[in-house]
Short mmCIF file of N, CA and C in Angstrom, two decimals:
data_model
loop_
_atom_site.label_atom_id
_atom_site.label_comp_id
_atom_site.label_asym_id
_atom_site.label_seq_id
_atom_site.Cartn_x
_atom_site.Cartn_y
_atom_site.Cartn_z
N ASN A 284 59.90 -55.09 -17.43
CA ASN A 284 60.73 -54.65 -18.60
C ASN A 284 61.72 -55.72 -18.96
N ALA A 285 61.60 -55.98 -20.17
CA ALA A 285 62.35 -57.38 -20.68
C ALA A 285 63.96 -57.14 -20.54
N PHE A 286 64.37 -55.63 -20.54
CA PHE A 286 65.72 -55.57 -20.54
C PHE A 286 66.34 -55.55 -19.04
N ARG A 287 67.42 -56.19 -18.99
CA ARG A 287 68.26 -56.27 -17.67
C ARG A 287 69.69 -56.23 -17.97
N ILE A 288 70.06 -55.40 -17.21
CA ILE A 288 71.57 -55.41 -17.12
C ILE A 288 72.36 -56.41 -16.48
N ALA A 289 73.24 -57.10 -17.01
CA ALA A 289 73.88 -58.28 -16.36
C ALA A 289 75.25 -58.31 -17.28
N ILE A 290 76.22 -57.57 -16.90
CA ILE A 290 77.57 -57.79 -17.85
C ILE A 290 78.83 -57.90 -17.01
N GLY A 291 78.68 -58.77 -16.08
CA GLY A 291 79.82 -59.23 -15.07
C GLY A 291 80.73 -60.44 -15.88
N ASP A 292 80.32 -61.00 -16.79
CA ASP A 292 81.18 -61.68 -17.62
C ASP A 292 81.90 -60.96 -19.00
N LEU A 293 81.62 -59.81 -19.09
CA LEU A 293 82.19 -58.92 -20.26
C LEU A 293 83.20 -57.97 -19.77
N LYS A 294 84.22 -57.88 -20.51
CA LYS A 294 85.18 -56.96 -20.25
C LYS A 294 85.08 -55.46 -21.13
N PRO A 295 85.60 -54.55 -20.53
CA PRO A 295 85.51 -53.32 -21.39
C PRO A 295 86.01 -53.32 -22.64
N GLU A 296 85.93 -52.59 -23.61
CA GLU A 296 86.44 -52.58 -25.13
C GLU A 296 87.80 -52.64 -24.66
N GLY A 297 88.43 -53.50 -25.70
CA GLY A 297 90.00 -53.79 -25.55
C GLY A 297 90.38 -54.62 -24.40
N ASN A 298 89.25 -55.45 -24.06
CA ASN A 298 89.44 -56.49 -23.01
C ASN A 298 90.59 -56.31 -21.75
N VAL A 299 90.47 -55.06 -21.40
CA VAL A 299 91.18 -54.67 -20.18
C VAL A 299 90.36 -54.25 -19.05
N GLY A 300 90.60 -54.93 -17.74
CA GLY A 300 89.84 -54.81 -16.64
C GLY A 300 90.40 -53.82 -15.97
N PRO A 301 89.69 -53.18 -14.93
CA PRO A 301 90.32 -52.08 -14.06
C PRO A 301 91.33 -52.53 -13.18
N GLU A 302 91.37 -53.95 -12.92
CA GLU A 302 92.51 -54.35 -11.98
C GLU A 302 93.94 -53.80 -12.21
N GLY A 303 94.57 -53.27 -11.17
CA GLY A 303 95.90 -53.03 -11.50
C GLY A 303 95.85 -51.45 -11.70
N PHE A 304 94.85 -50.94 -11.71
CA PHE A 304 94.77 -49.23 -11.69
C PHE A 304 94.03 -48.74 -10.60
N SER A 305 94.59 -47.59 -10.30
CA SER A 305 93.88 -46.88 -9.23
C SER A 305 92.43 -46.54 -9.95
N THR A 306 91.23 -46.48 -8.99
CA THR A 306 89.98 -45.83 -9.48
C THR A 306 90.07 -44.86 -10.24
N ASP A 307 90.93 -43.63 -9.61
CA ASP A 307 90.92 -42.23 -10.33
C ASP A 307 91.64 -42.44 -11.92
N ASP A 308 92.90 -43.37 -11.88
CA ASP A 308 93.32 -43.51 -13.02
C ASP A 308 92.53 -44.24 -14.06
N TRP A 309 91.72 -45.21 -13.50
CA TRP A 309 90.99 -45.80 -14.69
C TRP A 309 89.90 -44.72 -15.18
N ASN A 310 89.21 -44.09 -14.22
CA ASN A 310 88.14 -43.23 -14.71
C ASN A 310 88.85 -41.99 -15.49
N ARG A 311 90.08 -41.63 -15.42
CA ARG A 311 90.48 -40.53 -16.36
C ARG A 311 90.60 -41.13 -17.73
N ARG A 312 91.13 -42.40 -17.52
CA ARG A 312 91.36 -42.99 -19.15
C ARG A 312 90.18 -43.19 -19.74
N LYS A 313 88.79 -43.48 -19.09
CA LYS A 313 87.65 -43.64 -19.77
C LYS A 313 86.96 -42.20 -19.98
N ILE A 314 87.24 -41.33 -19.23
CA ILE A 314 86.76 -40.04 -19.61
C ILE A 314 87.35 -39.27 -20.65
N ALA A 315 88.62 -39.65 -20.81
CA ALA A 315 89.32 -39.28 -21.95
C ALA A 315 88.95 -39.73 -23.32
N THR A 316 88.07 -40.86 -23.44
CA THR A 316 87.40 -41.23 -24.63
C THR A 316 86.21 -40.54 -24.82
N LEU A 317 85.50 -39.58 -24.22
CA LEU A 317 84.39 -38.81 -24.17
C LEU A 317 84.55 -37.77 -25.17
N ALA A 318 83.37 -37.28 -25.82
CA ALA A 318 83.21 -36.22 -26.57
C ALA A 318 83.68 -34.93 -26.01
N PRO A 319 84.82 -34.11 -26.30
CA PRO A 319 85.45 -33.00 -25.41
C PRO A 319 84.24 -31.98 -25.04
N ALA A 320 83.32 -31.71 -26.14
CA ALA A 320 82.24 -30.61 -25.80
C ALA A 320 81.43 -31.01 -24.71
N PHE A 321 81.50 -32.27 -24.16
CA PHE A 321 80.70 -32.75 -22.93
C PHE A 321 81.36 -33.19 -22.07
N ARG A 322 82.69 -33.57 -21.99
CA ARG A 322 83.69 -34.17 -21.05
C ARG A 322 83.48 -33.60 -19.63
N SER A 323 83.49 -32.27 -19.59
CA SER A 323 83.19 -31.66 -18.21
C SER A 323 82.28 -31.94 -17.61
N ARG A 324 81.13 -32.22 -18.03
CA ARG A 324 79.88 -32.77 -17.29
C ARG A 324 80.11 -33.99 -16.82
N PHE A 325 80.75 -34.73 -17.57
CA PHE A 325 80.88 -36.08 -17.02
C PHE A 325 81.95 -35.94 -15.92
N VAL A 326 83.03 -35.15 -16.12
CA VAL A 326 84.15 -34.95 -14.76
C VAL A 326 83.39 -34.57 -13.71
N GLY A 327 82.49 -33.44 -13.69
CA GLY A 327 81.91 -32.97 -12.52
C GLY A 327 81.09 -33.84 -11.73
N PHE A 328 80.28 -34.70 -12.85
CA PHE A 328 79.22 -35.91 -12.06
C PHE A 328 80.17 -36.94 -11.49
N VAL A 329 81.28 -37.44 -11.87
CA VAL A 329 81.72 -38.61 -11.69
C VAL A 329 82.46 -38.19 -10.18
N ALA A 330 83.11 -36.90 -10.05
CA ALA A 330 83.55 -36.40 -8.93
C ALA A 330 82.54 -36.30 -7.81
N ALA A 331 81.60 -35.92 -8.01
CA ALA A 331 80.62 -35.62 -7.15
C ALA A 331 80.04 -37.10 -6.69
N ALA A 332 79.97 -37.88 -7.55
CA ALA A 332 79.47 -39.22 -7.32
C ALA A 332 80.42 -40.25 -6.63
N GLN A 333 81.63 -39.93 -6.89
CA GLN A 333 82.82 -40.54 -6.37
C GLN A 333 82.79 -40.13 -4.78
N ARG A 334 82.43 -38.79 -4.40
CA ARG A 334 82.44 -38.43 -3.10
C ARG A 334 81.28 -38.94 -2.29
N VAL A 335 80.50 -39.29 -2.84
CA VAL A 335 79.17 -40.13 -2.20
C VAL A 335 79.45 -41.61 -1.99
N ALA A 336 80.14 -42.02 -3.04
CA ALA A 336 80.60 -43.59 -2.82
C ALA A 336 81.42 -43.52 -1.79
N ARG A 337 82.46 -42.83 -1.72
CA ARG A 337 83.62 -42.84 -0.68
C ARG A 337 82.88 -42.65 0.81
N ALA A 338 81.91 -41.79 0.85
CA ALA A 338 81.21 -41.53 2.04
C ALA A 338 80.43 -42.86 2.63
N ASN A 339 80.19 -43.61 1.61
CA ASN A 339 79.43 -45.10 1.64
C ASN A 339 80.65 -46.07 1.92
N GLY A 340 81.77 -45.89 2.03
CA GLY A 340 82.89 -46.76 1.96
C GLY A 340 83.09 -47.59 0.52
N ARG A 341 82.78 -47.04 -0.52
CA ARG A 341 82.97 -47.56 -1.69
C ARG A 341 83.46 -46.79 -2.60
N GLU A 342 84.03 -47.22 -3.80
CA GLU A 342 84.47 -46.17 -5.07
C GLU A 342 83.62 -46.89 -6.01
N LEU A 343 83.61 -45.88 -7.16
CA LEU A 343 82.85 -46.04 -8.45
C LEU A 343 83.70 -46.09 -9.55
N LEU A 344 83.44 -47.07 -10.64
CA LEU A 344 84.31 -47.16 -11.80
C LEU A 344 83.56 -46.69 -13.00
N ILE A 345 84.04 -46.18 -13.80
CA ILE A 345 83.41 -45.97 -15.21
C ILE A 345 83.41 -47.35 -15.79
N TRP A 346 82.67 -48.21 -16.10
CA TRP A 346 83.05 -49.43 -16.73
C TRP A 346 83.09 -49.38 -18.38
N ASP A 347 82.44 -48.39 -18.88
CA ASP A 347 82.40 -48.19 -20.47
C ASP A 347 81.92 -46.85 -20.45
N ALA A 348 82.66 -46.31 -21.68
CA ALA A 348 82.45 -44.76 -22.20
C ALA A 348 82.00 -44.65 -23.64
N ALA A 349 83.01 -44.27 -24.26
CA ALA A 349 83.03 -44.23 -25.82
C ALA A 349 83.10 -45.73 -26.25
N ARG A 350 82.46 -46.15 -27.21
CA ARG A 350 82.67 -47.30 -28.06
C ARG A 350 82.38 -47.30 -29.30
N SER A 351 83.29 -48.42 -29.75
CA SER A 351 83.23 -48.49 -31.36
C SER A 351 81.96 -49.24 -31.86
N LEU A 352 81.57 -48.81 -33.06
CA LEU A 352 80.30 -49.51 -33.50
C LEU A 352 80.49 -51.28 -33.35
N GLU A 353 81.38 -51.83 -33.66
CA GLU A 353 81.73 -53.14 -33.59
C GLU A 353 81.45 -53.70 -32.16
N ARG A 354 81.92 -53.04 -31.28
CA ARG A 354 81.95 -53.33 -29.88
C ARG A 354 80.29 -53.23 -29.51
N GLN A 355 79.65 -52.00 -29.96
CA GLN A 355 78.25 -52.16 -29.71
C GLN A 355 77.45 -53.37 -30.22
N VAL A 356 77.86 -53.77 -31.54
CA VAL A 356 77.11 -54.75 -31.96
C VAL A 356 77.49 -56.23 -31.25
N GLU A 357 78.75 -56.28 -30.70
CA GLU A 357 79.07 -57.37 -29.89
C GLU A 357 78.02 -57.57 -28.86
N LEU A 358 78.23 -56.24 -28.03
CA LEU A 358 77.32 -56.36 -26.72
C LEU A 358 75.91 -56.51 -27.06
N TYR A 359 75.24 -56.05 -28.23
CA TYR A 359 73.90 -56.35 -28.53
C TYR A 359 73.63 -57.68 -28.88
N LYS A 360 74.53 -58.50 -29.42
CA LYS A 360 74.31 -59.65 -29.64
C LYS A 360 74.26 -60.62 -28.36
N HIS A 361 74.82 -60.23 -27.15
CA HIS A 361 75.17 -61.03 -26.01
C HIS A 361 73.55 -60.89 -25.72
N GLY A 362 73.17 -62.27 -25.23
CA GLY A 362 71.96 -62.52 -24.43
C GLY A 362 70.96 -62.56 -25.79
N ARG A 363 71.31 -62.30 -27.00
CA ARG A 363 70.09 -62.53 -28.23
C ARG A 363 70.50 -63.53 -28.97
N THR A 364 71.69 -63.24 -29.74
CA THR A 364 72.28 -64.52 -30.73
C THR A 364 73.44 -65.32 -30.00
N GLU A 365 73.78 -64.70 -29.01
CA GLU A 365 75.03 -65.39 -28.36
C GLU A 365 74.36 -65.64 -26.75
N ALA A 366 75.25 -66.58 -26.17
CA ALA A 366 74.76 -67.01 -24.80
C ALA A 366 74.98 -65.85 -23.88
N GLY A 367 74.31 -65.95 -22.79
CA GLY A 367 74.36 -64.83 -21.58
C GLY A 367 73.16 -64.01 -21.67
N ALA A 368 73.02 -62.96 -20.62
CA ALA A 368 71.93 -62.05 -20.62
C ALA A 368 72.18 -60.95 -21.53
N VAL A 369 71.05 -60.08 -21.84
CA VAL A 369 71.05 -59.08 -22.45
C VAL A 369 71.84 -57.96 -21.92
N VAL A 370 72.52 -57.27 -22.60
CA VAL A 370 73.24 -56.28 -21.86
C VAL A 370 73.34 -54.79 -22.42
N THR A 371 72.68 -54.77 -23.61
CA THR A 371 72.56 -53.42 -24.01
C THR A 371 71.08 -53.25 -24.74
N LYS A 372 70.58 -52.03 -24.82
CA LYS A 372 69.36 -51.96 -25.53
C LYS A 372 69.13 -51.83 -27.12
N THR A 373 70.34 -51.33 -27.43
CA THR A 373 70.34 -50.65 -28.84
C THR A 373 71.56 -50.98 -29.32
N VAL A 374 71.73 -50.66 -30.84
CA VAL A 374 72.96 -50.61 -31.38
C VAL A 374 73.13 -49.20 -31.98
N GLY A 375 72.32 -48.92 -33.04
CA GLY A 375 72.30 -47.53 -33.56
C GLY A 375 72.01 -46.42 -32.71
N GLY A 376 71.14 -46.69 -31.65
CA GLY A 376 70.87 -45.58 -30.77
C GLY A 376 71.65 -45.23 -29.58
N SER A 377 72.58 -46.00 -29.62
CA SER A 377 73.76 -45.77 -28.35
C SER A 377 74.40 -44.62 -28.30
N ARG A 378 74.34 -44.12 -27.25
CA ARG A 378 75.10 -42.83 -26.78
C ARG A 378 76.65 -43.02 -26.75
N HIS A 379 76.81 -44.15 -26.57
CA HIS A 379 78.19 -44.52 -26.55
C HIS A 379 79.01 -44.46 -27.66
N LEU A 380 78.43 -44.65 -28.83
CA LEU A 380 78.95 -44.47 -30.16
C LEU A 380 79.48 -43.07 -30.32
N TYR A 381 79.08 -42.04 -29.80
CA TYR A 381 79.32 -40.81 -29.77
C TYR A 381 80.08 -40.23 -28.84
N GLY A 382 80.60 -40.92 -27.79
CA GLY A 382 81.42 -40.38 -26.60
C GLY A 382 80.35 -39.72 -25.81
N ILE A 383 79.19 -39.93 -25.50
CA ILE A 383 78.25 -39.02 -24.97
C ILE A 383 77.69 -39.95 -23.68
N ALA A 384 78.11 -40.93 -23.31
CA ALA A 384 77.53 -41.81 -22.09
C ALA A 384 78.61 -42.75 -21.48
N ILE A 385 78.15 -42.90 -20.23
CA ILE A 385 79.18 -43.81 -19.44
C ILE A 385 78.15 -44.77 -18.73
N ASP A 386 78.92 -45.94 -18.22
CA ASP A 386 78.31 -46.89 -17.36
C ASP A 386 79.18 -46.51 -16.09
N LEU A 387 78.49 -46.30 -15.04
CA LEU A 387 79.18 -46.20 -13.77
C LEU A 387 78.73 -47.49 -12.79
N ILE A 388 79.41 -47.84 -12.17
CA ILE A 388 79.18 -48.93 -11.30
C ILE A 388 80.06 -49.03 -9.99
N PRO A 389 79.54 -49.64 -9.08
CA PRO A 389 80.45 -49.80 -7.90
C PRO A 389 81.72 -50.49 -8.10
N ARG A 390 82.77 -50.51 -7.34
CA ARG A 390 84.06 -51.12 -7.56
C ARG A 390 84.07 -52.00 -6.15
N LEU A 391 84.34 -53.39 -6.61
CA LEU A 391 84.67 -54.27 -5.36
C LEU A 391 85.89 -54.03 -4.49
N ALA A 392 86.13 -54.38 -3.36
CA ALA A 392 87.43 -54.17 -2.75
C ALA A 392 88.61 -54.75 -3.39
N THR A 393 88.24 -55.83 -4.19
CA THR A 393 89.41 -56.44 -4.89
C THR A 393 89.87 -55.93 -6.08
N GLY A 394 89.10 -54.86 -6.37
CA GLY A 394 89.63 -53.74 -7.46
C GLY A 394 88.68 -54.11 -8.77
N GLY A 395 87.77 -55.05 -8.90
CA GLY A 395 87.15 -55.45 -10.00
C GLY A 395 85.59 -54.77 -9.93
N PRO A 396 85.07 -54.70 -11.16
CA PRO A 396 83.60 -54.23 -11.06
C PRO A 396 82.35 -54.94 -10.27
N ASP A 397 81.70 -54.44 -9.77
CA ASP A 397 80.61 -55.12 -8.74
C ASP A 397 79.14 -54.94 -9.65
N PHE A 398 79.03 -56.16 -10.33
CA PHE A 398 77.84 -56.21 -11.02
C PHE A 398 76.78 -56.69 -10.56
N SER A 399 76.92 -57.20 -9.27
CA SER A 399 75.85 -58.09 -8.68
C SER A 399 74.88 -57.11 -7.93
N SER A 400 74.95 -55.93 -7.63
CA SER A 400 74.05 -55.20 -7.02
C SER A 400 74.10 -53.78 -7.33
N SER A 401 72.99 -52.99 -7.30
CA SER A 401 73.02 -51.61 -7.37
C SER A 401 72.56 -50.99 -5.89
N PRO A 402 73.45 -50.91 -5.05
CA PRO A 402 73.16 -50.61 -3.71
C PRO A 402 72.28 -49.23 -3.65
N ARG A 403 71.50 -49.15 -2.71
CA ARG A 403 70.38 -47.99 -2.41
C ARG A 403 71.18 -46.73 -2.24
N TRP A 404 72.17 -46.54 -1.80
CA TRP A 404 72.79 -45.16 -1.80
C TRP A 404 73.00 -44.95 -3.36
N PHE A 405 73.46 -45.90 -4.11
CA PHE A 405 73.72 -45.54 -5.61
C PHE A 405 72.68 -44.95 -6.45
N LYS A 406 71.61 -45.69 -6.18
CA LYS A 406 70.23 -45.07 -6.89
C LYS A 406 69.66 -43.88 -6.14
N ASP A 407 69.81 -43.79 -4.84
CA ASP A 407 69.07 -42.72 -4.13
C ASP A 407 69.97 -41.31 -4.20
N GLN A 408 71.27 -41.61 -3.98
CA GLN A 408 72.32 -40.41 -3.82
C GLN A 408 73.09 -40.22 -5.00
N VAL A 409 73.78 -41.13 -5.75
CA VAL A 409 74.44 -41.02 -6.98
C VAL A 409 73.80 -40.53 -8.12
N LEU A 410 72.78 -41.58 -8.59
CA LEU A 410 72.05 -41.04 -9.69
C LEU A 410 71.26 -39.63 -9.87
N PRO A 411 70.62 -39.52 -8.88
CA PRO A 411 70.09 -38.03 -9.05
C PRO A 411 70.71 -36.96 -9.26
N LEU A 412 72.41 -36.90 -9.02
CA LEU A 412 73.47 -36.09 -9.23
C LEU A 412 73.63 -35.75 -10.59
N ALA A 413 73.21 -36.55 -11.47
CA ALA A 413 73.53 -36.49 -13.04
C ALA A 413 72.70 -35.14 -13.54
N ARG A 414 71.55 -34.91 -12.77
CA ARG A 414 70.79 -33.77 -13.32
C ARG A 414 71.41 -32.52 -13.14
N ASN A 415 72.32 -32.42 -11.84
CA ASN A 415 73.14 -31.25 -11.65
C ASN A 415 74.20 -30.99 -12.83
N TYR A 416 74.67 -31.79 -13.50
CA TYR A 416 75.48 -32.00 -14.46
C TYR A 416 74.95 -31.81 -16.01
N ARG A 417 73.45 -31.56 -16.16
CA ARG A 417 72.93 -31.87 -17.25
C ARG A 417 73.03 -32.95 -17.94
N LEU A 418 73.04 -34.09 -17.24
CA LEU A 418 73.08 -35.50 -17.83
C LEU A 418 71.87 -36.03 -17.28
N ARG A 419 71.58 -37.45 -17.83
CA ARG A 419 70.32 -37.97 -17.47
C ARG A 419 70.81 -39.59 -17.22
N SER A 420 70.11 -40.15 -16.11
CA SER A 420 70.29 -41.40 -15.97
C SER A 420 69.31 -42.31 -16.26
N SER A 421 69.66 -43.46 -17.15
CA SER A 421 68.60 -44.20 -17.78
C SER A 421 67.71 -45.02 -16.96
N LEU A 422 68.17 -45.26 -15.57
CA LEU A 422 67.40 -45.68 -14.70
C LEU A 422 66.26 -44.95 -13.94
N LEU A 423 66.69 -43.68 -13.89
CA LEU A 423 65.64 -42.76 -13.28
C LEU A 423 64.69 -42.10 -14.32
N GLU A 424 65.07 -42.06 -15.44
CA GLU A 424 64.34 -41.48 -16.66
C GLU A 424 63.67 -42.52 -17.35
N GLU A 425 64.14 -43.59 -17.53
CA GLU A 425 63.38 -44.59 -18.47
C GLU A 425 63.25 -46.05 -17.67
N GLY A 426 63.62 -46.41 -16.48
CA GLY A 426 63.60 -47.31 -15.61
C GLY A 426 64.32 -48.52 -16.05
N PHE A 427 65.34 -48.52 -16.63
CA PHE A 427 66.22 -49.34 -17.02
C PHE A 427 67.86 -49.05 -17.02
N ASP A 428 68.60 -50.05 -16.96
CA ASP A 428 70.12 -49.98 -16.87
C ASP A 428 70.52 -48.96 -15.74
N PRO A 429 70.76 -49.26 -14.36
CA PRO A 429 71.19 -48.78 -13.51
C PRO A 429 72.50 -47.82 -13.73
N ALA A 430 73.32 -48.40 -14.63
CA ALA A 430 74.80 -47.85 -14.96
C ALA A 430 74.82 -46.84 -15.61
N HIS A 431 73.89 -46.64 -16.72
CA HIS A 431 73.95 -45.68 -17.88
C HIS A 431 73.50 -44.45 -17.30
N VAL A 432 74.60 -43.29 -17.68
CA VAL A 432 74.30 -42.03 -17.41
C VAL A 432 74.86 -41.16 -18.92
N GLU A 433 74.03 -40.52 -19.58
CA GLU A 433 74.16 -39.83 -20.96
C GLU A 433 73.78 -38.37 -21.00
N VAL A 434 74.55 -37.67 -21.80
CA VAL A 434 73.91 -36.28 -22.26
C VAL A 434 72.49 -36.73 -23.11
N PRO A 435 71.51 -35.57 -22.57
CA PRO A 435 70.19 -35.81 -23.21
C PRO A 435 70.19 -35.31 -24.32
N PRO A 436 69.13 -35.77 -25.15
CA PRO A 436 69.06 -35.71 -26.59
C PRO A 436 68.96 -34.20 -26.86
N GLU A 437 68.13 -33.52 -25.96
CA GLU A 437 67.95 -31.91 -26.34
C GLU A 437 69.23 -30.90 -26.11
N ASP A 438 70.24 -31.60 -25.70
CA ASP A 438 71.32 -31.04 -25.48
C ASP A 438 72.60 -30.96 -26.47
N LEU A 439 71.96 -32.09 -27.28
CA LEU A 439 73.13 -32.51 -28.70
C LEU A 439 72.80 -31.67 -29.80
N PRO A 440 73.88 -31.13 -30.40
CA PRO A 440 73.70 -30.40 -31.85
C PRO A 440 72.93 -31.25 -32.60
N ALA A 441 72.11 -30.44 -33.57
CA ALA A 441 71.30 -31.23 -34.33
C ALA A 441 71.86 -32.18 -35.35
N SER A 442 73.08 -32.08 -35.77
CA SER A 442 73.89 -32.93 -36.38
C SER A 442 74.21 -34.36 -35.73
N VAL A 443 74.37 -34.19 -34.64
CA VAL A 443 74.45 -35.49 -33.80
C VAL A 443 73.18 -36.47 -33.61
N ASN A 444 72.04 -35.66 -33.42
CA ASN A 444 70.84 -36.38 -33.22
C ASN A 444 70.53 -36.79 -34.76
N GLN A 445 71.02 -36.11 -35.86
CA GLN A 445 70.53 -36.61 -37.21
C GLN A 445 71.60 -38.03 -37.37
N ALA A 446 72.87 -37.92 -36.78
CA ALA A 446 73.65 -39.00 -37.13
C ALA A 446 73.19 -40.19 -36.39
N ILE A 447 72.57 -40.01 -35.18
CA ILE A 447 72.05 -41.27 -34.45
C ILE A 447 70.72 -41.54 -35.18
N ALA A 448 70.13 -40.85 -35.64
CA ALA A 448 68.67 -41.07 -36.43
C ALA A 448 69.25 -41.88 -37.61
N GLN A 449 70.25 -41.53 -38.42
CA GLN A 449 70.68 -42.21 -39.69
C GLN A 449 71.27 -43.90 -39.18
N LEU A 450 71.86 -43.72 -38.19
CA LEU A 450 72.56 -45.01 -37.76
C LEU A 450 71.32 -46.16 -37.24
N LYS A 451 70.33 -45.59 -36.72
CA LYS A 451 69.29 -46.31 -36.16
C LYS A 451 68.55 -46.86 -37.16
N ALA A 452 68.50 -45.92 -38.55
CA ALA A 452 67.80 -46.29 -39.72
C ALA A 452 68.72 -47.46 -40.46
N ASP A 453 69.97 -47.54 -40.24
CA ASP A 453 71.00 -48.33 -40.70
C ASP A 453 70.70 -49.63 -40.21
N PHE A 454 70.34 -49.60 -39.08
CA PHE A 454 70.09 -51.11 -38.18
C PHE A 454 68.63 -51.19 -37.72
N PRO A 455 67.77 -51.26 -39.04
CA PRO A 455 66.50 -51.54 -38.53
C PRO A 455 66.26 -52.70 -37.53
N GLY A 456 65.33 -52.61 -36.66
CA GLY A 456 64.90 -53.68 -35.28
C GLY A 456 66.10 -53.51 -34.55
N LEU A 457 67.14 -52.74 -34.55
CA LEU A 457 67.94 -52.69 -33.46
C LEU A 457 68.32 -51.37 -33.03
N ALA A 458 67.29 -50.45 -33.13
CA ALA A 458 67.25 -49.03 -32.66
C ALA A 458 67.80 -49.08 -31.44
#
């Protein structure tokens, strides 16, 4: 697969990192950006995932949640028309644009994000929990992006799926 996640040199939207925030405060800020209709799914999933992480001596950060179209375009350029590795698969098809996706990653002891690895316990114990909250993991479902968890298309209102389809049409070749 040509897509590979490598976003260690990028900051979340607003160029503010998690340093200085408790993990729970940081994650609450990110969850607040999500679509209210689906927010409780993410709250439940992140809480369950955090219990697993803490049992493994780690914590998890929501690195990104809702994103603006401008931010999504910026991320899409990374590794394509700008230096660095590819960090996102799509522009118009991103569920982040609608506040129905998160990127969840382990946190370093220093407070920052750990982009260097996807620990086995994360893949084996955390990502499968997404299904319990009617969410899907891109890694488990499609084989890419270990951080990405989203509301599945079949759970979205027709109007949201239509908006995603229209935005994909507005960005041909960047679906």
